[in-house]
XYZ file of C-alpha atoms in Angstrom:
526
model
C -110.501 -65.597 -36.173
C -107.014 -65.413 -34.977
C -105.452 -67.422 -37.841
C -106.988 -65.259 -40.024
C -105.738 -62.122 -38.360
C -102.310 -63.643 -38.449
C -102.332 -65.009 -42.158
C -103.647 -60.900 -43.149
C -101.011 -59.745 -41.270
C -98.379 -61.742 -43.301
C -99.979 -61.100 -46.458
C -99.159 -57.067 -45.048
C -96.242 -57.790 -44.153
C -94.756 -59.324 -47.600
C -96.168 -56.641 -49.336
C -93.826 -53.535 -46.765
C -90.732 -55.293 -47.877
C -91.592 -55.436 -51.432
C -92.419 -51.437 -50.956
C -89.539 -51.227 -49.020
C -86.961 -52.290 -51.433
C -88.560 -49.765 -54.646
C -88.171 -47.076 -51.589
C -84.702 -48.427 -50.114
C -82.402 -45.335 -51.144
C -84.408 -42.447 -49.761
C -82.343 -39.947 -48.346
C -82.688 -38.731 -45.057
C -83.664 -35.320 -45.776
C -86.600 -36.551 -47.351
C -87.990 -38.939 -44.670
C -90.954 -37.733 -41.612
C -90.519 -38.021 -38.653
C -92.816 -40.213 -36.239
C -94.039 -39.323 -32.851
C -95.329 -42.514 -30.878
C -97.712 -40.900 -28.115
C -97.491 -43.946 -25.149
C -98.889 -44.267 -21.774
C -95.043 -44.463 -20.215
C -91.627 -45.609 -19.952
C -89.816 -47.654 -18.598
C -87.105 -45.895 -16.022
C -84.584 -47.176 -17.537
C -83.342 -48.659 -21.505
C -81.022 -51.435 -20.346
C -82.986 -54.076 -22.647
C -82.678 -56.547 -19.927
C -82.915 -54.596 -16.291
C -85.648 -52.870 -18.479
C -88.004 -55.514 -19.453
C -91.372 -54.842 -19.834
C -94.094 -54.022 -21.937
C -93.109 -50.042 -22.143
C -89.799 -50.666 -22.203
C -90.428 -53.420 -25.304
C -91.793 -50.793 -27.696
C -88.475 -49.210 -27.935
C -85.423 -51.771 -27.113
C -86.042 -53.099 -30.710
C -85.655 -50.304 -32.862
C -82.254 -49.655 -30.422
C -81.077 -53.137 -30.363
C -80.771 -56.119 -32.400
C -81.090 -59.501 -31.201
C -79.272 -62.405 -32.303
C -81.650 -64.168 -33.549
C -85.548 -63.297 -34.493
C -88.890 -65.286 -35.485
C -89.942 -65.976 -38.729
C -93.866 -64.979 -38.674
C -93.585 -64.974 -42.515
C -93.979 -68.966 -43.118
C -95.537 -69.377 -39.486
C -97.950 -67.517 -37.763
C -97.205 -68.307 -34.123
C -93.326 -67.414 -35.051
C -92.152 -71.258 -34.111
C -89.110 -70.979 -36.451
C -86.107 -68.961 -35.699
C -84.221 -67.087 -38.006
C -80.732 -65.749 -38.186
C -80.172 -62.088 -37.449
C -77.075 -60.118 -35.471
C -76.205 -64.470 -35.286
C -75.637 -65.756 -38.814
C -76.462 -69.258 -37.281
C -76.118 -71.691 -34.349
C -74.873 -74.964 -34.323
C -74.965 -78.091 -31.197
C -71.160 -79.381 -31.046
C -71.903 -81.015 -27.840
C -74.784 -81.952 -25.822
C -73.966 -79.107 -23.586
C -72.493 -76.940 -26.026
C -73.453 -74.397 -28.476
C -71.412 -72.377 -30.816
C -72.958 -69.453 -32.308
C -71.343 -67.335 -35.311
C -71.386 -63.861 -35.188
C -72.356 -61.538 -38.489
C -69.343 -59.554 -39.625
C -69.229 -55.875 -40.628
C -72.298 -54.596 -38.016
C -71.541 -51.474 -35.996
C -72.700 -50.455 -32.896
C -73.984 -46.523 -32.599
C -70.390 -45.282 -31.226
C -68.801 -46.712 -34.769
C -67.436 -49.652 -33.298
C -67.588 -52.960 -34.515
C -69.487 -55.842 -33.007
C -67.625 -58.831 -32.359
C -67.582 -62.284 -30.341
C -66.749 -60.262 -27.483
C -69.473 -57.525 -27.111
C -72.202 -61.031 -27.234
C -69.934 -62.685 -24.725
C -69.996 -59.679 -22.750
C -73.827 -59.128 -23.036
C -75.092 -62.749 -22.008
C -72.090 -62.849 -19.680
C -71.976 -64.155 -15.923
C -71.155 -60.059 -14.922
C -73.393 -58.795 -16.518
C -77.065 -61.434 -16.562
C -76.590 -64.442 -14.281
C -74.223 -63.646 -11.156
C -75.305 -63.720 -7.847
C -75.330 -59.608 -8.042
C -75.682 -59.088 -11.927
C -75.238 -55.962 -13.648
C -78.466 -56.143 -15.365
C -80.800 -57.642 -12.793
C -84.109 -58.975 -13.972
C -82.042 -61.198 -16.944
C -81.184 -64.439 -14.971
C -84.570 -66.443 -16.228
C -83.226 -66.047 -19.250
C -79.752 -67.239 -18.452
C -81.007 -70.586 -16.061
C -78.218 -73.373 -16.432
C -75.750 -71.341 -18.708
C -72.516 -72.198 -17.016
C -70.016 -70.560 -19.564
C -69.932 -67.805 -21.991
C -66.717 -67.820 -24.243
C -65.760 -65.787 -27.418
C -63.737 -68.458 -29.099
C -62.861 -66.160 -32.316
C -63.351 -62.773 -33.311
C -66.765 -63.819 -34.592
C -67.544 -66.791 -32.775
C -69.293 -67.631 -29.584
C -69.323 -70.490 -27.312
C -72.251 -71.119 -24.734
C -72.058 -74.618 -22.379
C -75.033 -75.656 -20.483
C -74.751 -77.416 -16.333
C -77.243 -80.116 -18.872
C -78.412 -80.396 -22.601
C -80.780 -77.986 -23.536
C -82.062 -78.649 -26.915
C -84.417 -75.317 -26.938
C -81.313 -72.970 -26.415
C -81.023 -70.893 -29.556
C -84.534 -70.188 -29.378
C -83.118 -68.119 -25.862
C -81.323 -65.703 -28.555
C -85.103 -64.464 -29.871
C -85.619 -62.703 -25.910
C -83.745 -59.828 -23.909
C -80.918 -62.684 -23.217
C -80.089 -62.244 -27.379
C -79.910 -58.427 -27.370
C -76.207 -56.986 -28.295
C -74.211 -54.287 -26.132
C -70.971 -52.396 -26.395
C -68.886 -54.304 -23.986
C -66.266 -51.507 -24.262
C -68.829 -48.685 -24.271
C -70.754 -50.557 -21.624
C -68.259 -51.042 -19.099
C -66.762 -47.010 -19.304
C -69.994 -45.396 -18.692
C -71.558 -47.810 -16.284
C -75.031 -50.144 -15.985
C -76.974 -46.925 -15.220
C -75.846 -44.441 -17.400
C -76.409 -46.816 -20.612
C -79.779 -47.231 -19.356
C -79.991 -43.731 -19.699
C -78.523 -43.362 -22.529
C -78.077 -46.736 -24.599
C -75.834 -47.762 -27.477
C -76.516 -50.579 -29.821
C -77.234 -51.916 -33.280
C -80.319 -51.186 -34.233
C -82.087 -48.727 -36.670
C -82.437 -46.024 -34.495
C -79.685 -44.386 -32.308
C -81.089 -42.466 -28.713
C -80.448 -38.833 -28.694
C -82.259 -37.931 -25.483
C -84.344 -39.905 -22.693
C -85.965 -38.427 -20.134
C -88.391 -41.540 -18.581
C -90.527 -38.770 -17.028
C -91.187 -37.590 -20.266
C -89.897 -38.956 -23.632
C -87.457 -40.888 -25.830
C -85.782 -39.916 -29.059
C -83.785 -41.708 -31.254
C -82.748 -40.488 -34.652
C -82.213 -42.610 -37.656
C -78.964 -44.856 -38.006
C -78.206 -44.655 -41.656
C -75.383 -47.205 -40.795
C -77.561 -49.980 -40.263
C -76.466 -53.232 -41.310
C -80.142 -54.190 -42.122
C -81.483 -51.754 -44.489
C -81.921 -47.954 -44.218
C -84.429 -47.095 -41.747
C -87.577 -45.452 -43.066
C -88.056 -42.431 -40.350
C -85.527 -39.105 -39.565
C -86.703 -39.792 -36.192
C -88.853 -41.163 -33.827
C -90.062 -40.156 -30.255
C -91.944 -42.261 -27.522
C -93.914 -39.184 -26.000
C -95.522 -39.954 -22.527
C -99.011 -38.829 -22.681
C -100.946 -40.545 -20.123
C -104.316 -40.087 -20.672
C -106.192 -41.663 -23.275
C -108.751 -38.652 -24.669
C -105.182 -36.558 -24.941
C -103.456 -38.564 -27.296
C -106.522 -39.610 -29.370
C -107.091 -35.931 -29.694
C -103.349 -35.617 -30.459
C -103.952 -38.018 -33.768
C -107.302 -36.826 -35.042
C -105.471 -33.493 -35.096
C -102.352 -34.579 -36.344
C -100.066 -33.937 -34.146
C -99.189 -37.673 -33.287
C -98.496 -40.578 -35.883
C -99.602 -43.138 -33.586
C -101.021 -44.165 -29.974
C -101.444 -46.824 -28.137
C -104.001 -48.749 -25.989
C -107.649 -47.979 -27.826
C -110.877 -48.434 -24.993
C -113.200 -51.201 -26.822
C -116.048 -48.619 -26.631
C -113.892 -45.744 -28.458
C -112.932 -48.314 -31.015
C -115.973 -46.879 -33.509
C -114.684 -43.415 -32.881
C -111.325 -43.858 -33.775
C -112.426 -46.280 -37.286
C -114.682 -43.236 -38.390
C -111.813 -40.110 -37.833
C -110.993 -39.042 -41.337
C -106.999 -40.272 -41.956
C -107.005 -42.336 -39.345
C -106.418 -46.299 -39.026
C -107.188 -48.884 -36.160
C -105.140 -51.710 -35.759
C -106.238 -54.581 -33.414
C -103.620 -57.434 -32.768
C -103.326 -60.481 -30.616
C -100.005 -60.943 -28.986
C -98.577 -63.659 -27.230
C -99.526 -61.929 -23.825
C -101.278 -62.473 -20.834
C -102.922 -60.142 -18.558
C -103.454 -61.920 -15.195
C -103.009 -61.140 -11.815
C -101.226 -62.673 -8.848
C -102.241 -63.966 -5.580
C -99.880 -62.576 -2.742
C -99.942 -66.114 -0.792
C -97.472 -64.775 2.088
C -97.648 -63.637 5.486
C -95.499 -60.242 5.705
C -95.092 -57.307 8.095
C -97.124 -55.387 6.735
C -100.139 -58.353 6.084
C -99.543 -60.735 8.760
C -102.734 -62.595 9.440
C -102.968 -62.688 5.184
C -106.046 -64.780 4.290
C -104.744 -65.568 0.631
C -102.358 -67.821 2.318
C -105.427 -70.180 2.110
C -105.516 -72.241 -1.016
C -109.802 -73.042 -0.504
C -109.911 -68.902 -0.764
C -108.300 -68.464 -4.065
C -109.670 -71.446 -5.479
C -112.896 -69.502 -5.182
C -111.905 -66.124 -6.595
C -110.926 -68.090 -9.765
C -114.312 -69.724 -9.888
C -116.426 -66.515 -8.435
C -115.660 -65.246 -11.984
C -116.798 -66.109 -15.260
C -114.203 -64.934 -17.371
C -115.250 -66.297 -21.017
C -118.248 -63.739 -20.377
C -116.000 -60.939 -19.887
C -113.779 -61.453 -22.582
C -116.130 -61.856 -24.520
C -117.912 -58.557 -24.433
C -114.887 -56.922 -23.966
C -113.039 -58.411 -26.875
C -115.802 -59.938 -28.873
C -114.038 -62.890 -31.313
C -110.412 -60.915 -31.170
C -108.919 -62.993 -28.157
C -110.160 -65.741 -25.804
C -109.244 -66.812 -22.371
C -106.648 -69.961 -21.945
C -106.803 -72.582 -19.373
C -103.175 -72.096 -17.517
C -100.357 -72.353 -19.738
C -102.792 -73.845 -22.634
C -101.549 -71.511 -25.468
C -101.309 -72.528 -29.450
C -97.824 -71.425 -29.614
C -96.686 -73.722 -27.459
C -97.025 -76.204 -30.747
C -97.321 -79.635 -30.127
C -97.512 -79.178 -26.338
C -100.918 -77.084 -27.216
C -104.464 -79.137 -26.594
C -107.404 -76.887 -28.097
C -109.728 -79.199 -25.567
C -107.989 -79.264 -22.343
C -110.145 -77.043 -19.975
C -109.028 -75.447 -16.622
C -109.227 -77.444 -13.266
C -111.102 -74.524 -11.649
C -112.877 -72.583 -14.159
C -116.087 -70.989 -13.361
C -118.733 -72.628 -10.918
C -120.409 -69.877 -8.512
C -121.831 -73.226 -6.824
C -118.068 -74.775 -6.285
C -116.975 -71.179 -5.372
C -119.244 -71.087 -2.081
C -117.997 -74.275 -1.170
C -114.521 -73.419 -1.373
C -115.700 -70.007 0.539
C -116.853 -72.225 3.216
C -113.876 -74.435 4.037
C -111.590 -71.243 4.009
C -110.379 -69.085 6.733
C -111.759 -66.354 5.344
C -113.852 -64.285 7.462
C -115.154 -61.067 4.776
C -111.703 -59.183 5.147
C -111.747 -56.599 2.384
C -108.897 -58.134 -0.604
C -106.670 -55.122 -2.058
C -105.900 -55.060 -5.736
C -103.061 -52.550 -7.175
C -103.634 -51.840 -10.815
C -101.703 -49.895 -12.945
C -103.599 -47.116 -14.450
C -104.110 -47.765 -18.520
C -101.587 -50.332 -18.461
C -103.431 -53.223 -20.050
C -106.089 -52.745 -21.913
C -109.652 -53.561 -20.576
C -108.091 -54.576 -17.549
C -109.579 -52.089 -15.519
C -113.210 -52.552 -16.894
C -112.571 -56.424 -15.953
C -111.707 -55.741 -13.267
C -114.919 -53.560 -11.753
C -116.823 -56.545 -13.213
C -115.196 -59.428 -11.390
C -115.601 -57.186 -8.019
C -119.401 -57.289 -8.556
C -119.149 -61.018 -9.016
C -117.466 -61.588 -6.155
C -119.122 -59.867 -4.072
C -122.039 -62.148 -5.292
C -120.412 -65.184 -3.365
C -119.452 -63.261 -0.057
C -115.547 -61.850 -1.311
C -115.102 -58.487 -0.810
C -112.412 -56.680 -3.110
C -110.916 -53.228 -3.390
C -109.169 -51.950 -6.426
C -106.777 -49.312 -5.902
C -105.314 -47.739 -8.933
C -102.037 -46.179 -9.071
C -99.855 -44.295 -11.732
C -96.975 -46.283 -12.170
C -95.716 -50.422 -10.673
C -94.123 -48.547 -8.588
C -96.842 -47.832 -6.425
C -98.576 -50.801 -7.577
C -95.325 -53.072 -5.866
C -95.763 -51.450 -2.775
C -97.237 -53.440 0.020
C -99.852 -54.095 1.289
C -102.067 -55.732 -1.069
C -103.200 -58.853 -1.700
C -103.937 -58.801 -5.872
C -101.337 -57.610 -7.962
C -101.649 -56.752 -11.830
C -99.196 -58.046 -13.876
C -98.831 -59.619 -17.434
C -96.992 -63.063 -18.425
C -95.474 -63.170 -22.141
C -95.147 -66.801 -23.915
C -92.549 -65.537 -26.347
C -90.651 -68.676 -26.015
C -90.998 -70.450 -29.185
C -92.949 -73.830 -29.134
C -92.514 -74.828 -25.533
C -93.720 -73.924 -22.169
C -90.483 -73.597 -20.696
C -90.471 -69.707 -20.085
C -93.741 -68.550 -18.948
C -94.748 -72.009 -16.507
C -91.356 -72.237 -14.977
C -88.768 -69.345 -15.928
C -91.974 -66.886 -14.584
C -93.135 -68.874 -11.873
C -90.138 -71.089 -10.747
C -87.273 -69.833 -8.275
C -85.495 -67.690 -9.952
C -88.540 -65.585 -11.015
C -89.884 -61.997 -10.051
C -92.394 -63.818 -8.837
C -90.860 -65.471 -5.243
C -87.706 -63.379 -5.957
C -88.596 -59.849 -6.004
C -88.695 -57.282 -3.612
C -92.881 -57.688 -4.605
C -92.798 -61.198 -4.665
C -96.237 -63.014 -4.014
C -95.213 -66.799 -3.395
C -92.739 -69.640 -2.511
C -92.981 -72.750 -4.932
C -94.002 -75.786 -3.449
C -91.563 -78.494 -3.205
C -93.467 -80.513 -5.639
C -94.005 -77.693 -7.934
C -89.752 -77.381 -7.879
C -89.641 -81.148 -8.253
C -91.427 -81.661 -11.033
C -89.958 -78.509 -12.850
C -86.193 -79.381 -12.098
C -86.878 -82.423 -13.938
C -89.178 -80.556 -16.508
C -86.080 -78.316 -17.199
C -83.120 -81.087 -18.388
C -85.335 -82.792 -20.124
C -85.141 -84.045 -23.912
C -87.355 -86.055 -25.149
C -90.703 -85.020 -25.994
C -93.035 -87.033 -24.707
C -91.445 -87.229 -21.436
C -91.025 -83.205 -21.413
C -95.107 -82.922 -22.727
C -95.645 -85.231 -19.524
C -93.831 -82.921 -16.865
C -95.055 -80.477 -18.602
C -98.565 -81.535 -17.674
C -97.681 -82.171 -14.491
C -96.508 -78.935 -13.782
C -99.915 -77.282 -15.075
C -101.443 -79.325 -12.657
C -99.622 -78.562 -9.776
C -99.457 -75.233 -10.276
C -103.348 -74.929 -10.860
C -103.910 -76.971 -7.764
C -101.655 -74.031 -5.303
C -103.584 -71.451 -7.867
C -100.969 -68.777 -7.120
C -102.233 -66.229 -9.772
C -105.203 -65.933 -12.272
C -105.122 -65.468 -16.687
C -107.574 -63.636 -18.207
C -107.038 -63.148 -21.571
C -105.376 -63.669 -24.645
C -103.635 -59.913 -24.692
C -104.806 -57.347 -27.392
C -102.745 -54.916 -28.530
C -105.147 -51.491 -30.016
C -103.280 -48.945 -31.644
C -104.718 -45.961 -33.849
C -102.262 -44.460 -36.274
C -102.294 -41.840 -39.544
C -103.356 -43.271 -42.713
C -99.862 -41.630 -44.540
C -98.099 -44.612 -43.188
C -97.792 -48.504 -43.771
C -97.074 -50.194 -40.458
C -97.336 -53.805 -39.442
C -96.916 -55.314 -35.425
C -96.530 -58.834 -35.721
C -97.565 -61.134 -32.755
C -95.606 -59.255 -30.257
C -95.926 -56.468 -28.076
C -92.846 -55.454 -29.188
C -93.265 -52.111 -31.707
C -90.694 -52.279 -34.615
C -89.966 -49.027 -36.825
C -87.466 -51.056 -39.241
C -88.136 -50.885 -43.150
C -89.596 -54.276 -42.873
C -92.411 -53.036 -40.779
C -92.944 -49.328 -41.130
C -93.495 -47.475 -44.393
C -94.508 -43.569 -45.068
C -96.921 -43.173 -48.618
């Protein structure tokens, strides 16, 4: 089901750039305007102290990175392909040299050179021990210099050979900033107001509220196919469905499974259904704080049982029907040849095995406290309601409490916290099983950090991380599932589906990502 969602997609896909070159010199008088009606934003547009799902439906039609993913000839998007880099090239084991495109200009009219990408995966501003841009050191693990050796050409060493580095330049690491621009206004004013490369140029952000960006008809890439766009906040569902039927928005986001019939039957509209290379999962807080100091999660026998109390195939299922499925831990087919279709999860469901955990645990029927985010994933709330019940059919008791914003939903104390994984890292496991979990992560780093990696876990990954050769990496890369699965510090449940409903006088195409692209390779008006 999912390679044929991917291979239609493609097919789509081919056909928006052939309509996009016979519509290429449209003048900008004559183009619409779009209005994107989202659940939120992200507070701020740095694309690396703002990374996150939100924050990801804009930072691409602002920014460029330096490389991208070619979904054309691939439909997990294995293959790089140049893009703000016009290619990459290994002069040492340690060292990479990457030349720069000439002739691209940032929004201000400036030109981009060696020195804005030296500046923007720099030690300042990504991977210091106080970074500009918090948030970006996963990205930047073992980079130990960052050199413009020419006006157009980039040198990046490694502390040890990293073979997988230019595929680095496809996440928030590879987007381009004004250095210049960057360091006169300051890290939070560009947030608030960013410059960059892309198609689209901000003209006003307001994260209460909205985002608009206007098109940039000096685009390097091809003229951009919209006046102007604007990411309207408009939190609740029934409002910005309403919004579409009646025209008033070109497209929304995050479509409830049961409203999916609703939205396929309203007269110029379109539903668009696409699985991303997302996760939707939740962690276990593990630690003992102020505010939960007897914490019973700090119990491995405990969350061992949660994971089995729940029979998550059955959920996804009837939430998602064939669209998605739910992985064993860091099992996923765009991992490539690291991916086994028949490896199974050490603790997958087993109500039986659940009690027994139950009863060599500490646990003594404390009530567990889950922060969701309100609408943030799709379906995530619904699961959620339904793994309470099952829980509560082996003796766990769980709360949810729902909150507005991760804001609230960081705030201690809880014991659950909501919270997606991405795998955009292409054909190895490297970012979301030890960039995501291991010790530079959100995860034990954070002010809402939920554990501290074991010493084997760190171990095992330190080795995991220098290594070349592929059968050796495959085999700490198995033994890394393994450990990880036996601490059980957090729980997948799905594949992520991206829903989005949008008028029938446009062309638009996704891709695998939850990144939204408005380019003229992906977005076309009739």
């Amino acid at each position: 089901m999912l390679k044929t969602i991917y291979k239609t997609l493609i097919t789509v896909f081919l056909a928006a750039l052939m309509i996009a070159a016979l519509n290429f010199s449209v003048s900008a008088e004559d183009r619409p305007e779009l209005v994107f009606a989202v659940d939120n934003l992200w507070q701020t547009m740095d694309p690396v102290a703002g990374i996150s799902t939100s924050g990801g439906r804009v930072h691409s039609n602002v920014f460029d990175t330096l490389a991208r993913r070619n979904f054309y000839e691939d439909e997990y998007g294995r293959k790089l392909v140049p893009h703000l880099a016009t290619g990459w090239t290994k002069i040492s084991p340690n060292i990479w040299r990457i030349e720069i495109r000439k002739g691209v200009k940032f929004h201000d009219g400036t030109e981009m050179t060696a020195e804005d990408v030296a500046f923007s995966m720099s030690e300042e501003r990504i991977w210091a021990k106080k970074p500009l841009a918090p948030r970006g050191k996963r990205y930047a693990r073992g980079m130990i210099r960052v050199e413009a050796v020419g006006p157009y050409t980039v040198e990046i060493e490694t502390s040890s050979p990293d073979p997988k580095f230019p595929n680095r330049l496809v996440t928030p690491l590879g987007f381009v900033l004004p250095k210049a621009h960057y360091k006169k206004v300051g890290h939070d004013a560009f947030g608030q107001m960013p410059v960059g490369t892309g198609p689209y140029k901000v003209t006003y952000f307001d994260p209460s509220e909205k985002l608009t960006a206007v098109a940039n008809d000096d685009y390097w890439n091809g003229k951009p196919p919209a006046s102007k766009i604007t990411w309207l906040i408009v939190p609740e569902y029934g409002t910005r469905y309403a919004g579409l039927a009646a025209g008033k928005f070109d497209i929304i986001f995050g479509i409830p499974a049961d409203q999916e019939k609703v939205v396929s039957s309203t007269k110029g509209v379109r539903l668009l259904k696409q699985s991303i290379e997302n996760y939707p999962m939740f962690a276990f807080n593990m630690l003992a704080t102020k505010d939960l100091p007897n914490n019973p999660l700090q119990d491995a026998n405990l969350r061992k049982a949660i994971v089995m109390g729940v029979d998550r195939d059955a959920i996804t299922q009837a939430l998602w029907g064939d669209a998605t499925f739910t992985p064993a831990p860091f099992n996923f087919p765009e991992y490539g040849d690291y991916y086994d279709e028949n490896r199974k999860a050490r603790y997958s469901f087993n109500q039986e095995r659940a009690r027994e955990f139950l009863a060599k645990s500490s646990y003594k029927g404390e009530e567990l406290e889950w922060h969701i985010t309100r609408g943030f994933y799709p379906n995530y709330e619904t699961a959620a309601e339904i793994m309470v019940e099952q829980w509560l059919e082996i003796g766990i008791k769980v709360k949810l409490t729902i909150v507005d914003n991760f804001g609230l939903a960081y705030k201690r104390p809880f014991h659950f916290l909501n919270m997606s994984m991405s795998s955009e890292f292409n054909g190895d496991p490297y970012r979301p099983l030890w960039m995501d979990w291991g010790p530079t992560s959100s995860r034990c780093c954070a002010k809402h950090k939920t554990w501290t990696p074991t010493d084997k876990f760190l171990e095992i990954g330190k080795a995991f991380e220098v290594e070349t050769d592929f059968a050796k990496r495959k085999e700490g890369y198995l033994k890394l599932v393994e450990e990880w699965e036996n601490v059980t510090p957090g729980m997948y449940l799905w594949r992520n589906v991206l829903t989005y409903a949008y008028r029938d006088k446009i062309n638009w195409v996704t891709g695998a990502s939850a990144r939204t692209l408005f380019d003229h390779l992906h977005l076309q008006f009739k």
